[in-house]
């Protein structure tokens, strides 16, 4: 992730928009070669210092007319983020400096060639110090400032898969940097709204949810510029949320960004059709093989008037949010939710019971694997116990037994 100092963006105050720096195939095709050269520097750079690697990256752009200094520094930061450097956490470098300086103090000033005024040659003094410490001077010189960040040495480079991946990461990182100054962010989601909600909660973003229609939700997030305390930490959390959002389908985003001119704000608009590529994988369609198998058995068709929808509702009560695995909608307006409890731990079951208790007034059908059912007390009588697989006929029997009056679930507050 980039820092605020490495952010590059254009501000159009007439239209009230911000456009983060972006490298495109049409305008920046030559950057593919630049990116490959940078990756080569790091892949072959084991043992080199951070400063040496950065200077090598700068040399890549020596003849590039369209590359501001901050862009080069941003590339260095992104390459460092996927690198492991040797660090002097034990304070050995500071201890070594004290010993070397103490041994050399009586010999100053040092000169390259002794004369009648200055009799202490640098090479001879270094040789004596090396003999005293029992180490070659080259090794001492290498470790003398190992605690200074510029002299950290590269141990390994996890890297990016190719030049395209590095450039894609740069484009996303510049949008992330713009969000450090967000006042608010609104996301409209359809397909992967559960994943968006999950990552928002993992990032601990303050948010509200509004249900706009079946499988259509609006998330509104408070931005770091609206938070009175821990602004930097919250800004980092919002920036880290962005790659997860980009990996999803069926979303668009509108953020209000506060500029450094006090009182001025601009808009940042994105959607899943803008061509940004996340380094995170797309969300899995199903959380478990049980869910996947059941969805395939049911198929896309209606069964006895019931249509199956994958994670089609978000239940919200105070700060507790619950997204059941499936939603069944009948032609007559009835809605029944299905929650599958498969893999489990005692902690997971305890949390699941508390969640189900909070939403006990909603029509929720439970399907529980046999081992888990043995540990759950007072299961509802209509609960389906799964022995080997969840069967469509068992679910239909329970659905037909649900004769509550027609009506959709109430909207999320």
PDB file of N, CA and C in Angstrom, residues 367-400:
ATOM      1  N   UNK A 367     -30.617 -26.512   8.379  1.00  0.00           N
ATOM      2  CA  UNK A 367     -30.137 -27.823   7.941  1.00  0.00           C
ATOM      3  C   UNK A 367     -28.804 -28.041   8.638  1.00  0.00           C
ATOM      4  N   UNK A 368     -28.714 -29.078   9.482  1.00  0.00           N
ATOM      5  CA  UNK A 368     -27.556 -29.264  10.365  1.00  0.00           C
ATOM      6  C   UNK A 368     -26.972 -30.658  10.138  1.00  0.00           C
ATOM      7  N   UNK A 369     -25.670 -30.734  10.011  1.00  0.00           N
ATOM      8  CA  UNK A 369     -25.025 -32.040   9.870  1.00  0.00           C
ATOM      9  C   UNK A 369     -25.228 -32.841  11.153  1.00  0.00           C
ATOM     10  N   UNK A 370     -25.240 -34.159  11.027  1.00  0.00           N
ATOM     11  CA  UNK A 370     -25.552 -35.020  12.161  1.00  0.00           C
ATOM     12  C   UNK A 370     -24.606 -34.811  13.358  1.00  0.00           C
ATOM     13  N   UNK A 371     -23.280 -34.697  13.148  1.00  0.00           N
ATOM     14  CA  UNK A 371     -22.400 -34.476  14.314  1.00  0.00           C
ATOM     15  C   UNK A 371     -22.719 -33.176  15.040  1.00  0.00           C
ATOM     16  N   UNK A 372     -23.004 -32.123  14.267  1.00  0.00           N
ATOM     17  CA  UNK A 372     -23.313 -30.839  14.904  1.00  0.00           C
ATOM     18  C   UNK A 372     -24.655 -30.891  15.614  1.00  0.00           C
ATOM     19  N   UNK A 373     -25.631 -31.615  15.028  1.00  0.00           N
ATOM     20  CA  UNK A 373     -26.965 -31.695  15.627  1.00  0.00           C
ATOM     21  C   UNK A 373     -26.919 -32.314  17.016  1.00  0.00           C
ATOM     22  N   UNK A 374     -25.977 -33.241  17.231  1.00  0.00           N
ATOM     23  CA  UNK A 374     -25.881 -33.898  18.536  1.00  0.00           C
ATOM     24  C   UNK A 374     -25.440 -32.939  19.638  1.00  0.00           C
ATOM     25  N   UNK A 375     -24.799 -31.852  19.258  1.00  0.00           N
ATOM     26  CA  UNK A 375     -24.301 -30.907  20.264  1.00  0.00           C
ATOM     27  C   UNK A 375     -25.214 -29.704  20.442  1.00  0.00           C
ATOM     28  N   UNK A 376     -26.233 -29.581  19.573  1.00  0.00           N
ATOM     29  CA  UNK A 376     -27.128 -28.416  19.635  1.00  0.00           C
ATOM     30  C   UNK A 376     -28.393 -28.783  20.404  1.00  0.00           C
ATOM     31  N   UNK A 377     -28.661 -28.124  21.508  1.00  0.00           N
ATOM     32  CA  UNK A 377     -29.880 -28.419  22.272  1.00  0.00           C
ATOM     33  C   UNK A 377     -31.100 -27.725  21.683  1.00  0.00           C
ATOM     34  N   UNK A 378     -32.249 -28.338  21.855  1.00  0.00           N
ATOM     35  CA  UNK A 378     -33.529 -27.700  21.534  1.00  0.00           C
ATOM     36  C   UNK A 378     -33.602 -27.200  20.098  1.00  0.00           C
ATOM     37  N   UNK A 379     -33.246 -28.069  19.156  1.00  0.00           N
ATOM     38  CA  UNK A 379     -33.383 -27.683  17.757  1.00  0.00           C
ATOM     39  C   UNK A 379     -34.861 -27.598  17.388  1.00  0.00           C
ATOM     40  N   UNK A 380     -35.258 -26.656  16.519  1.00  0.00           N
ATOM     41  CA  UNK A 380     -36.652 -26.590  16.081  1.00  0.00           C
ATOM     42  C   UNK A 380     -37.077 -27.905  15.439  1.00  0.00           C
ATOM     43  N   UNK A 381     -38.340 -28.288  15.581  1.00  0.00           N
ATOM     44  CA  UNK A 381     -38.789 -29.590  15.064  1.00  0.00           C
ATOM     45  C   UNK A 381     -38.645 -29.724  13.557  1.00  0.00           C
ATOM     46  N   UNK A 382     -38.679 -28.605  12.824  1.00  0.00           N
ATOM     47  CA  UNK A 382     -38.587 -28.683  11.361  1.00  0.00           C
ATOM     48  C   UNK A 382     -37.144 -28.731  10.859  1.00  0.00           C
ATOM     49  N   UNK A 383     -36.172 -28.762  11.771  1.00  0.00           N
ATOM     50  CA  UNK A 383     -34.760 -28.805  11.381  1.00  0.00           C
ATOM     51  C   UNK A 383     -34.465 -30.058  10.556  1.00  0.00           C
ATOM     52  N   UNK A 384     -33.682 -29.900   9.490  1.00  0.00           N
ATOM     53  CA  UNK A 384     -33.251 -31.024   8.661  1.00  0.00           C
ATOM     54  C   UNK A 384     -31.890 -31.488   9.154  1.00  0.00           C
ATOM     55  N   UNK A 385     -31.789 -32.762   9.504  1.00  0.00           N
ATOM     56  CA  UNK A 385     -30.508 -33.324   9.915  1.00  0.00           C
ATOM     57  C   UNK A 385     -29.850 -33.963   8.702  1.00  0.00           C
ATOM     58  N   UNK A 386     -28.679 -33.487   8.357  1.00  0.00           N
ATOM     59  CA  UNK A 386     -27.964 -33.959   7.166  1.00  0.00           C
ATOM     60  C   UNK A 386     -27.068 -35.130   7.549  1.00  0.00           C
ATOM     61  N   UNK A 387     -27.324 -36.271   6.931  1.00  0.00           N
ATOM     62  CA  UNK A 387     -26.483 -37.435   7.196  1.00  0.00           C
ATOM     63  C   UNK A 387     -25.348 -37.547   6.179  1.00  0.00           C
ATOM     64  N   UNK A 388     -25.692 -37.505   4.910  1.00  0.00           N
ATOM     65  CA  UNK A 388     -24.652 -37.551   3.865  1.00  0.00           C
ATOM     66  C   UNK A 388     -24.751 -36.343   2.936  1.00  0.00           C
ATOM     67  N   UNK A 389     -25.981 -35.901   2.660  1.00  0.00           N
ATOM     68  CA  UNK A 389     -26.185 -34.770   1.753  1.00  0.00           C
ATOM     69  C   UNK A 389     -27.519 -34.116   2.084  1.00  0.00           C
ATOM     70  N   UNK A 390     -27.687 -32.881   1.642  1.00  0.00           N
ATOM     71  CA  UNK A 390     -28.952 -32.164   1.805  1.00  0.00           C
ATOM     72  C   UNK A 390     -29.803 -32.434   0.569  1.00  0.00           C
ATOM     73  N   UNK A 391     -30.974 -33.079   0.781  1.00  0.00           N
ATOM     74  CA  UNK A 391     -31.813 -33.509  -0.340  1.00  0.00           C
ATOM     75  C   UNK A 391     -32.912 -32.493  -0.621  1.00  0.00           C
ATOM     76  N   UNK A 392     -33.203 -32.311  -1.899  1.00  0.00           N
ATOM     77  CA  UNK A 392     -34.218 -31.340  -2.317  1.00  0.00           C
ATOM     78  C   UNK A 392     -35.586 -31.702  -1.751  1.00  0.00           C
ATOM     79  N   UNK A 393     -35.929 -33.003  -1.741  1.00  0.00           N
ATOM     80  CA  UNK A 393     -37.263 -33.396  -1.273  1.00  0.00           C
ATOM     81  C   UNK A 393     -37.463 -33.054   0.208  1.00  0.00           C
ATOM     82  N   UNK A 394     -36.406 -33.181   1.009  1.00  0.00           N
ATOM     83  CA  UNK A 394     -36.517 -32.836   2.428  1.00  0.00           C
ATOM     84  C   UNK A 394     -36.774 -31.345   2.608  1.00  0.00           C
ATOM     85  N   UNK A 395     -36.095 -30.545   1.811  1.00  0.00           N
ATOM     86  CA  UNK A 395     -36.289 -29.094   1.903  1.00  0.00           C
ATOM     87  C   UNK A 395     -37.696 -28.715   1.447  1.00  0.00           C
ATOM     88  N   UNK A 396     -38.171 -29.311   0.353  1.00  0.00           N
ATOM     89  CA  UNK A 396     -39.503 -28.986  -0.145  1.00  0.00           C
ATOM     90  C   UNK A 396     -40.583 -29.360   0.872  1.00  0.00           C
ATOM     91  N   UNK A 397     -40.401 -30.489   1.564  1.00  0.00           N
ATOM     92  CA  UNK A 397     -41.376 -30.876   2.594  1.00  0.00           C
ATOM     93  C   UNK A 397     -41.486 -29.803   3.671  1.00  0.00           C
ATOM     94  N   UNK A 398     -40.333 -29.279   4.109  1.00  0.00           N
ATOM     95  CA  UNK A 398     -40.343 -28.240   5.149  1.00  0.00           C
ATOM     96  C   UNK A 398     -40.917 -26.941   4.611  1.00  0.00           C
ATOM     97  N   UNK A 399     -40.595 -26.612   3.349  1.00  0.00           N
ATOM     98  CA  UNK A 399     -41.108 -25.371   2.772  1.00  0.00           C
ATOM     99  C   UNK A 399     -42.631 -25.420   2.643  1.00  0.00           C
ATOM    100  N   UNK A 400     -43.136 -26.543   2.223  1.00  0.00           N
ATOM    101  CA  UNK A 400     -44.587 -26.660   2.084  1.00  0.00           C
ATOM    102  C   UNK A 400     -45.266 -26.667   3.436  1.00  0.00           C
TER     103      UNK A 400
END
